[in-house]
Amino acid sequence: ASSAAPTRSDRSTHHSKSVRSYLQNFGYLKKGQPEMANLLMGDVAQSYEDDFRIAIKTLQEFGGIPVTGEIDEATKELIKKKRCGRPDREEGDIEDGRRK
Amino acid sequence: KRFAVQGEKWKYTNLTWSLSSSRRPSQLDPHVTRSVLARALDVWQQASRLTFTEVNSDDADIVVSFAKRYHDDAYPFDGRGSILAHAFFPGSGRGGDAHFDDDELWLLQPKNDDEDGTSLFAVAAHEFGHSLGLSHSSVKGALMFPWYQGIQPNFVLPEDDRNGIQQMYGSKETERKWGKIPYYRPIETPPPTTTTTTTTTTTTTRRPYIHHHHNTHQGHHPNHRPYTPYPRNPNLYPKYYPEKPSSPERPTYPERPTYPDRPSYPDRPSYPDRPNYPDRTNVPTYYPERRHYNATEEHPRRNHNHYPRPTETTTQTTTYRPRYPHIRPEYPTYPRANSPSDPRYKPHYPVKTTAKPRLTPTRAPQHTTPAPDKPDACNTNYDAVALIRNELFIFKNKYHWRIGASGHYPNYPIEINRMWTELPRNLTHVDAVYERPDRKIAIFVGKELYLFDSQYLVTGYPKRLRELGLPESLEKLDAAMVWGHNGKTYFYSGSVYWKFDEDVGRVELDYPRDMAMWKGVGYNIDSVFQWKDGKTYFFKGRGYWKFNDLRMRVEQERQLPSAPFWMGC
């Protein structure tokens, strides 16, 4: 029965996954990070967790909402807002990692 | 917190724009849409030295179009809500274009914002900021703030955006003070006499540059006319319309040269008659006559030494049989017609020369008149070009040429599936070929990838393109190569390209990307490969570009013809 109903951690994982794709689409997080599900794999998870948190902070700062590093209500509202499809951060436009 | 300049900018300030004829809004009146777009462009025109002229062509600098979901660029739309539109930074081809999500509920007249719907004017003004080279700004209230903020009735371009655009293109005040800056694209009025101007005339007919001075912003100027875009009434503005040039007579070309008659060949040498075969009557048989044994007789096969050894003296009457039946007796040898001693000797294999290998391929064998369906080496584009085992392979239709260290191989082009026999028998062409880092040869045909280990198809192939992480809708690749600059593999198709991870066997996640990254090569290339000189060469049509890997652009804008350099024509 427990597997049938999403548990709290499942819901947060699912929620994080949509936030992660939002952060990747708009240039806050590099695509191709390790899957969220195996976060418990030692320091890779830790560094990923840091990147994720930094990306959320960057989004909150760019969007002009309180910077908490958490997916709080204001962040959820910002993510739901209508917006331009271009990324906010253009690193993705650089081939082989060179910055312009 | 301030505006951000992406880096690309237009080289001139008199830009053209158009509403795409093939991708119009499905729910809006095109005429009213165009007037809203013109007003959105006017926001930037008022604040800078830029001018915008609407033309009726998809070749404009800024082409506006409306599309749904995936529309063959790297930014698919998502239906109503969230993503509204996107635009490309200045550049050729798709550069500067703006795409709007046709699923959105667009409002043409600004209303107060608590209703459903999105103001087209507000979003268009923002997207045109990208078209001019501005990135997103984190200043709340700025036009280039990424999230939709609605629009105020008496909209004035915020200061942050004004600073950004004037940093890139200068302001109107400077123009008034210093006059026009060379960034203005000259209006070309060709002299009517010389034929070479015919091409420039063509240019002129394509883009008559009319310097409009829009005064639609307020709309209440006493002699304001309603906005009537191109074409205008020529009687009203005679001095803006140059006369249409009369097209010059076609030049007469000289007669084609007549070819000399074919040389008459000497008669064929007469060969001696064929030798008749030796008679076979006294050839020893390999097996004894079959003997039938009745019940009382002992069958030799039942006891193992029923074959007497040759050294044993036997009194049997069976004839002698050698132990190694597969050695044949000597037959008479025929006179070899082409042994070196024979004056008619002609070697039938290419004679290895010791000449030093040359970097540029030698001339294709001219004396071979191509078979009717064989491509003409000196007058064709190429389907694929690849360096395999340090030899250049050029593919066209179902044939390919091969150029080694000592130049063209004779008797080429030959059919591709004569070398790679496990390609489809009814092969008509290949789309892309490259040699992988593990020296296997990848050949793309339509939606399939054939992987060969030299001539042999690797098990598990062919594979579908979608197994490599490419979209299901992708019909074919244009080109594939391992880019020497970073050792990564790239696939190209249409206006986008992918980076392929050879270890994982799939394309990387943040692809496809726009071809504009490879400055100067345009879209829909034919092929690309890395030559021995370490340079990257892009092929399109009958020409090629040499690409500068460090500067990420072609070394010269104009293509060089392929046939003279690669085929030695």
PDB file of N, CA and C in Angstrom, chain A residues 22 26 28 30-33 59 61-65 78-88 90-96 98 100, chain B residues 1 8 75 82-85 87 89 117-118 126-127 130 135-137 145-148 485-486 490 497 499 509-511 513 517 550 552:
ATOM      1  N   TYR A  22      13.835  22.458 -15.282  1.00  0.00           N
ATOM      2  CA  TYR A  22      13.662  23.906 -15.499  1.00  0.00           C
ATOM      3  C   TYR A  22      15.022  24.600 -15.398  1.00  0.00           C
ATOM      4  N   PHE A  26      16.975  26.547 -18.626  1.00  0.00           N
ATOM      5  CA  PHE A  26      17.230  27.993 -18.654  1.00  0.00           C
ATOM      6  C   PHE A  26      18.642  28.334 -18.211  1.00  0.00           C
ATOM      7  N   TYR A  28      20.713  27.362 -15.709  1.00  0.00           N
ATOM      8  CA  TYR A  28      21.235  27.479 -14.349  1.00  0.00           C
ATOM      9  C   TYR A  28      21.987  26.225 -13.946  1.00  0.00           C
ATOM     10  N   LYS A  30      24.003  22.641 -15.528  1.00  0.00           N
ATOM     11  CA  LYS A  30      24.469  21.997 -16.747  1.00  0.00           C
ATOM     12  C   LYS A  30      23.702  20.705 -16.919  1.00  0.00           C
ATOM     13  N   LYS A  31      23.354  20.409 -18.157  1.00  0.00           N
ATOM     14  CA  LYS A  31      22.601  19.182 -18.404  1.00  0.00           C
ATOM     15  C   LYS A  31      23.512  17.993 -18.243  1.00  0.00           C
ATOM     16  N   GLY A  32      22.859  16.823 -18.009  1.00  0.00           N
ATOM     17  CA  GLY A  32      23.679  15.618 -17.953  1.00  0.00           C
ATOM     18  C   GLY A  32      24.156  15.332 -16.542  1.00  0.00           C
ATOM     19  N   GLN A  33      23.634  16.011 -15.541  1.00  0.00           N
ATOM     20  CA  GLN A  33      24.061  15.680 -14.165  1.00  0.00           C
ATOM     21  C   GLN A  33      23.566  14.272 -13.832  1.00  0.00           C
ATOM     22  N   LEU A  59      18.818  31.232  -9.513  1.00  0.00           N
ATOM     23  CA  LEU A  59      17.495  31.515 -10.101  1.00  0.00           C
ATOM     24  C   LEU A  59      16.747  32.509  -9.229  1.00  0.00           C
ATOM     25  N   GLU A  61      17.914  34.701  -7.191  1.00  0.00           N
ATOM     26  CA  GLU A  61      18.518  36.041  -7.268  1.00  0.00           C
ATOM     27  C   GLU A  61      18.140  36.708  -8.579  1.00  0.00           C
ATOM     28  N   PHE A  62      18.174  35.936  -9.667  1.00  0.00           N
ATOM     29  CA  PHE A  62      17.876  36.518 -10.987  1.00  0.00           C
ATOM     30  C   PHE A  62      16.417  36.947 -11.052  1.00  0.00           C
ATOM     31  N   GLY A  63      15.583  36.141 -10.392  1.00  0.00           N
ATOM     32  CA  GLY A  63      14.145  36.425 -10.484  1.00  0.00           C
ATOM     33  C   GLY A  63      13.697  37.466  -9.490  1.00  0.00           C
ATOM     34  N   GLY A  64      14.616  37.893  -8.624  1.00  0.00           N
ATOM     35  CA  GLY A  64      14.248  38.963  -7.703  1.00  0.00           C
ATOM     36  C   GLY A  64      13.384  38.487  -6.566  1.00  0.00           C
ATOM     37  N   ILE A  65      13.523  37.204  -6.100  1.00  0.00           N
ATOM     38  CA  ILE A  65      12.751  36.695  -4.954  1.00  0.00           C
ATOM     39  C   ILE A  65      13.760  36.337  -3.859  1.00  0.00           C
ATOM     40  N   LEU A  78       7.530  31.395  -9.178  1.00  0.00           N
ATOM     41  CA  LEU A  78       8.368  31.947 -10.248  1.00  0.00           C
ATOM     42  C   LEU A  78       8.469  30.954 -11.396  1.00  0.00           C
ATOM     43  N   ILE A  79       8.621  29.683 -11.036  1.00  0.00           N
ATOM     44  CA  ILE A  79       8.781  28.657 -12.069  1.00  0.00           C
ATOM     45  C   ILE A  79       7.505  28.540 -12.893  1.00  0.00           C
ATOM     46  N   LYS A  80       6.364  28.814 -12.266  1.00  0.00           N
ATOM     47  CA  LYS A  80       5.107  28.675 -13.018  1.00  0.00           C
ATOM     48  C   LYS A  80       4.828  29.880 -13.912  1.00  0.00           C
ATOM     49  N   LYS A  81       5.516  30.953 -13.719  1.00  0.00           N
ATOM     50  CA  LYS A  81       5.205  32.209 -14.448  1.00  0.00           C
ATOM     51  C   LYS A  81       5.505  32.061 -15.934  1.00  0.00           C
ATOM     52  N   LYS A  82       4.787  32.845 -16.736  1.00  0.00           N
ATOM     53  CA  LYS A  82       5.051  32.877 -18.182  1.00  0.00           C
ATOM     54  C   LYS A  82       6.387  33.579 -18.407  1.00  0.00           C
ATOM     55  N   ARG A  83       7.113  33.098 -19.451  1.00  0.00           N
ATOM     56  CA  ARG A  83       8.434  33.702 -19.631  1.00  0.00           C
ATOM     57  C   ARG A  83       8.943  33.431 -21.034  1.00  0.00           C
ATOM     58  N   CYS A  84      10.101  34.021 -21.344  1.00  0.00           N
ATOM     59  CA  CYS A  84      10.760  33.823 -22.635  1.00  0.00           C
ATOM     60  C   CYS A  84      11.448  32.464 -22.639  1.00  0.00           C
ATOM     61  N   GLY A  85      11.544  31.846 -23.830  1.00  0.00           N
ATOM     62  CA  GLY A  85      12.115  30.503 -23.901  1.00  0.00           C
ATOM     63  C   GLY A  85      13.626  30.492 -23.954  1.00  0.00           C
ATOM     64  N   ARG A  86      14.254  31.652 -24.108  1.00  0.00           N
ATOM     65  CA  ARG A  86      15.721  31.669 -24.173  1.00  0.00           C
ATOM     66  C   ARG A  86      16.286  31.406 -22.783  1.00  0.00           C
ATOM     67  N   PRO A  87      17.459  30.737 -22.700  1.00  0.00           N
ATOM     68  CA  PRO A  87      18.054  30.546 -21.376  1.00  0.00           C
ATOM     69  C   PRO A  87      18.455  31.891 -20.778  1.00  0.00           C
ATOM     70  N   ASP A  88      18.524  31.945 -19.449  1.00  0.00           N
ATOM     71  CA  ASP A  88      18.954  33.181 -18.776  1.00  0.00           C
ATOM     72  C   ASP A  88      20.477  33.265 -18.746  1.00  0.00           C
ATOM     73  N   GLU A  90      23.945  32.075 -20.769  1.00  0.00           N
ATOM     74  CA  GLU A  90      24.229  31.640 -22.127  1.00  0.00           C
ATOM     75  C   GLU A  90      25.447  30.740 -22.198  1.00  0.00           C
ATOM     76  N   GLU A  91      25.910  30.155 -21.083  1.00  0.00           N
ATOM     77  CA  GLU A  91      27.111  29.329 -21.244  1.00  0.00           C
ATOM     78  C   GLU A  91      26.877  28.270 -22.311  1.00  0.00           C
ATOM     79  N   GLY A  92      25.693  27.801 -22.417  1.00  0.00           N
ATOM     80  CA  GLY A  92      25.429  26.696 -23.339  1.00  0.00           C
ATOM     81  C   GLY A  92      25.825  27.043 -24.744  1.00  0.00           C
ATOM     82  N   ASP A  93      25.990  28.305 -25.036  1.00  0.00           N
ATOM     83  CA  ASP A  93      26.288  28.670 -26.439  1.00  0.00           C
ATOM     84  C   ASP A  93      27.754  28.503 -26.764  1.00  0.00           C
ATOM     85  N   ILE A  94      28.566  28.066 -25.778  1.00  0.00           N
ATOM     86  CA  ILE A  94      30.004  28.026 -26.052  1.00  0.00           C
ATOM     87  C   ILE A  94      30.403  26.586 -26.312  1.00  0.00           C
ATOM     88  N   GLU A  95      31.099  26.346 -27.432  1.00  0.00           N
ATOM     89  CA  GLU A  95      31.498  24.973 -27.723  1.00  0.00           C
ATOM     90  C   GLU A  95      32.782  24.685 -26.955  1.00  0.00           C
ATOM     91  N   ASP A  96      32.963  23.505 -26.558  1.00  0.00           N
ATOM     92  CA  ASP A  96      34.080  22.911 -25.793  1.00  0.00           C
ATOM     93  C   ASP A  96      34.470  23.784 -24.620  1.00  0.00           C
ATOM     94  N   ARG A  98      34.806  26.845 -23.848  1.00  0.00           N
ATOM     95  CA  ARG A  98      35.476  28.157 -23.783  1.00  0.00           C
ATOM     96  C   ARG A  98      34.424  29.209 -23.502  1.00  0.00           C
ATOM     97  N   LYS A 100      32.903  33.036 -23.687  1.00  0.00           N
ATOM     98  CA  LYS A 100      33.106  34.232 -24.529  1.00  0.00           C
ATOM     99  C   LYS A 100      33.367  35.378 -23.598  1.00  0.00           C
TER     100      LYS A 100
ATOM    101  N   LYS B   1      23.265  44.181 -11.008  1.00  0.00           N
ATOM    102  CA  LYS B   1      22.061  43.986 -11.807  1.00  0.00           C
ATOM    103  C   LYS B   1      22.064  44.978 -12.934  1.00  0.00           C
ATOM    104  N   GLU B   8      26.957  38.911 -30.066  1.00  0.00           N
ATOM    105  CA  GLU B   8      26.705  39.091 -31.498  1.00  0.00           C
ATOM    106  C   GLU B   8      25.964  40.410 -31.695  1.00  0.00           C
ATOM    107  N   TYR B  75      14.625  24.860 -29.237  1.00  0.00           N
ATOM    108  CA  TYR B  75      13.771  25.395 -28.180  1.00  0.00           C
ATOM    109  C   TYR B  75      12.316  25.044 -28.461  1.00  0.00           C
ATOM    110  N   SER B  82       3.660  29.146 -19.573  1.00  0.00           N
ATOM    111  CA  SER B  82       5.086  29.019 -19.360  1.00  0.00           C
ATOM    112  C   SER B  82       5.842  29.619 -20.545  1.00  0.00           C
ATOM    113  N   ILE B  83       6.417  28.845 -21.435  1.00  0.00           N
ATOM    114  CA  ILE B  83       7.261  29.436 -22.492  1.00  0.00           C
ATOM    115  C   ILE B  83       6.388  30.104 -23.545  1.00  0.00           C
ATOM    116  N   LEU B  84       6.622  31.418 -23.802  1.00  0.00           N
ATOM    117  CA  LEU B  84       5.784  32.212 -24.708  1.00  0.00           C
ATOM    118  C   LEU B  84       6.422  32.332 -26.084  1.00  0.00           C
ATOM    119  N   ALA B  85       7.749  32.577 -26.114  1.00  0.00           N
ATOM    120  CA  ALA B  85       8.422  32.851 -27.402  1.00  0.00           C
ATOM    121  C   ALA B  85       9.928  32.775 -27.162  1.00  0.00           C
ATOM    122  N   ALA B  87      13.923  33.996 -29.372  1.00  0.00           N
ATOM    123  CA  ALA B  87      14.495  34.637 -30.561  1.00  0.00           C
ATOM    124  C   ALA B  87      15.974  34.285 -30.616  1.00  0.00           C
ATOM    125  N   PHE B  89      19.996  35.339 -31.622  1.00  0.00           N
ATOM    126  CA  PHE B  89      20.888  36.502 -31.646  1.00  0.00           C
ATOM    127  C   PHE B  89      21.283  36.811 -33.082  1.00  0.00           C
ATOM    128  N   GLY B 117      -4.552  35.808 -21.263  1.00  0.00           N
ATOM    129  CA  GLY B 117      -3.982  36.304 -22.501  1.00  0.00           C
ATOM    130  C   GLY B 117      -2.656  36.985 -22.245  1.00  0.00           C
ATOM    131  N   THR B 118      -1.912  37.160 -23.332  1.00  0.00           N
ATOM    132  CA  THR B 118      -0.566  37.725 -23.249  1.00  0.00           C
ATOM    133  C   THR B 118      -0.443  38.808 -24.303  1.00  0.00           C
ATOM    134  N   HIS B 126      10.289  42.375 -26.246  1.00  0.00           N
ATOM    135  CA  HIS B 126      11.345  41.639 -25.513  1.00  0.00           C
ATOM    136  C   HIS B 126      12.153  40.778 -26.483  1.00  0.00           C
ATOM    137  N   GLU B 127      11.457  39.993 -27.349  1.00  0.00           N
ATOM    138  CA  GLU B 127      12.172  39.084 -28.249  1.00  0.00           C
ATOM    139  C   GLU B 127      13.038  39.854 -29.235  1.00  0.00           C
ATOM    140  N   HIS B 130      16.445  40.363 -28.056  1.00  0.00           N
ATOM    141  CA  HIS B 130      17.379  39.249 -28.356  1.00  0.00           C
ATOM    142  C   HIS B 130      17.830  39.342 -29.800  1.00  0.00           C
ATOM    143  N   SER B 135      20.916  39.997 -24.069  1.00  0.00           N
ATOM    144  CA  SER B 135      20.510  38.799 -23.315  1.00  0.00           C
ATOM    145  C   SER B 135      19.535  39.230 -22.237  1.00  0.00           C
ATOM    146  N   HIS B 136      19.141  38.284 -21.384  1.00  0.00           N
ATOM    147  CA  HIS B 136      18.199  38.577 -20.318  1.00  0.00           C
ATOM    148  C   HIS B 136      18.861  39.454 -19.258  1.00  0.00           C
ATOM    149  N   SER B 137      18.045  40.336 -18.674  1.00  0.00           N
ATOM    150  CA  SER B 137      18.559  41.222 -17.642  1.00  0.00           C
ATOM    151  C   SER B 137      17.874  40.864 -16.330  1.00  0.00           C
ATOM    152  N   PHE B 145      13.817  41.600 -18.847  1.00  0.00           N
ATOM    153  CA  PHE B 145      13.627  40.689 -17.719  1.00  0.00           C
ATOM    154  C   PHE B 145      12.925  39.454 -18.255  1.00  0.00           C
ATOM    155  N   PRO B 146      13.420  38.227 -17.953  1.00  0.00           N
ATOM    156  CA  PRO B 146      12.913  37.045 -18.655  1.00  0.00           C
ATOM    157  C   PRO B 146      11.451  36.710 -18.396  1.00  0.00           C
ATOM    158  N   TRP B 147      10.883  37.121 -17.245  1.00  0.00           N
ATOM    159  CA  TRP B 147       9.511  36.713 -16.966  1.00  0.00           C
ATOM    160  C   TRP B 147       8.539  37.795 -17.433  1.00  0.00           C
ATOM    161  N   TYR B 148       7.374  37.342 -17.905  1.00  0.00           N
ATOM    162  CA  TYR B 148       6.387  38.260 -18.491  1.00  0.00           C
ATOM    163  C   TYR B 148       5.853  39.180 -17.405  1.00  0.00           C
ATOM    164  N   HIS B 485      39.761  19.269 -33.206  1.00  0.00           N
ATOM    165  CA  HIS B 485      40.031  20.327 -32.236  1.00  0.00           C
ATOM    166  C   HIS B 485      39.843  19.839 -30.811  1.00  0.00           C
ATOM    167  N   ASN B 486      38.812  18.971 -30.597  1.00  0.00           N
ATOM    168  CA  ASN B 486      38.634  18.450 -29.229  1.00  0.00           C
ATOM    169  C   ASN B 486      38.420  16.945 -29.228  1.00  0.00           C
ATOM    170  N   TYR B 490      30.840  14.828 -34.026  1.00  0.00           N
ATOM    171  CA  TYR B 490      29.706  15.734 -34.233  1.00  0.00           C
ATOM    172  C   TYR B 490      28.871  15.198 -35.383  1.00  0.00           C
ATOM    173  N   TYR B 497      23.046  20.759 -34.968  1.00  0.00           N
ATOM    174  CA  TYR B 497      24.097  19.744 -34.894  1.00  0.00           C
ATOM    175  C   TYR B 497      24.086  19.156 -33.492  1.00  0.00           C
ATOM    176  N   LYS B 499      26.498  16.785 -30.459  1.00  0.00           N
ATOM    177  CA  LYS B 499      27.783  16.207 -30.076  1.00  0.00           C
ATOM    178  C   LYS B 499      27.505  14.794 -29.598  1.00  0.00           C
ATOM    179  N   LEU B 509      23.185  15.463 -23.839  1.00  0.00           N
ATOM    180  CA  LEU B 509      21.837  15.910 -23.513  1.00  0.00           C
ATOM    181  C   LEU B 509      21.552  17.332 -23.930  1.00  0.00           C
ATOM    182  N   ASP B 510      22.510  18.244 -23.837  1.00  0.00           N
ATOM    183  CA  ASP B 510      22.143  19.638 -24.138  1.00  0.00           C
ATOM    184  C   ASP B 510      22.361  19.961 -25.610  1.00  0.00           C
ATOM    185  N   TYR B 511      22.010  18.984 -26.448  1.00  0.00           N
ATOM    186  CA  TYR B 511      22.012  19.181 -27.908  1.00  0.00           C
ATOM    187  C   TYR B 511      20.637  18.727 -28.390  1.00  0.00           C
ATOM    188  N   ARG B 513      22.098  21.906 -31.123  1.00  0.00           N
ATOM    189  CA  ARG B 513      22.337  23.349 -31.077  1.00  0.00           C
ATOM    190  C   ARG B 513      22.312  23.880 -32.504  1.00  0.00           C
ATOM    191  N   MET B 517      26.726  28.298 -34.765  1.00  0.00           N
ATOM    192  CA  MET B 517      27.981  28.188 -34.014  1.00  0.00           C
ATOM    193  C   MET B 517      29.162  28.046 -34.975  1.00  0.00           C
ATOM    194  N   LEU B 550      40.101  27.538 -34.338  1.00  0.00           N
ATOM    195  CA  LEU B 550      40.300  28.401 -33.160  1.00  0.00           C
ATOM    196  C   LEU B 550      39.320  29.548 -33.182  1.00  0.00           C
ATOM    197  N   MET B 552      36.578  29.551 -34.829  1.00  0.00           N
ATOM    198  CA  MET B 552      35.210  29.026 -35.010  1.00  0.00           C
ATOM    199  C   MET B 552      34.506  29.729 -36.160  1.00  0.00           C
TER     200      MET B 552
END
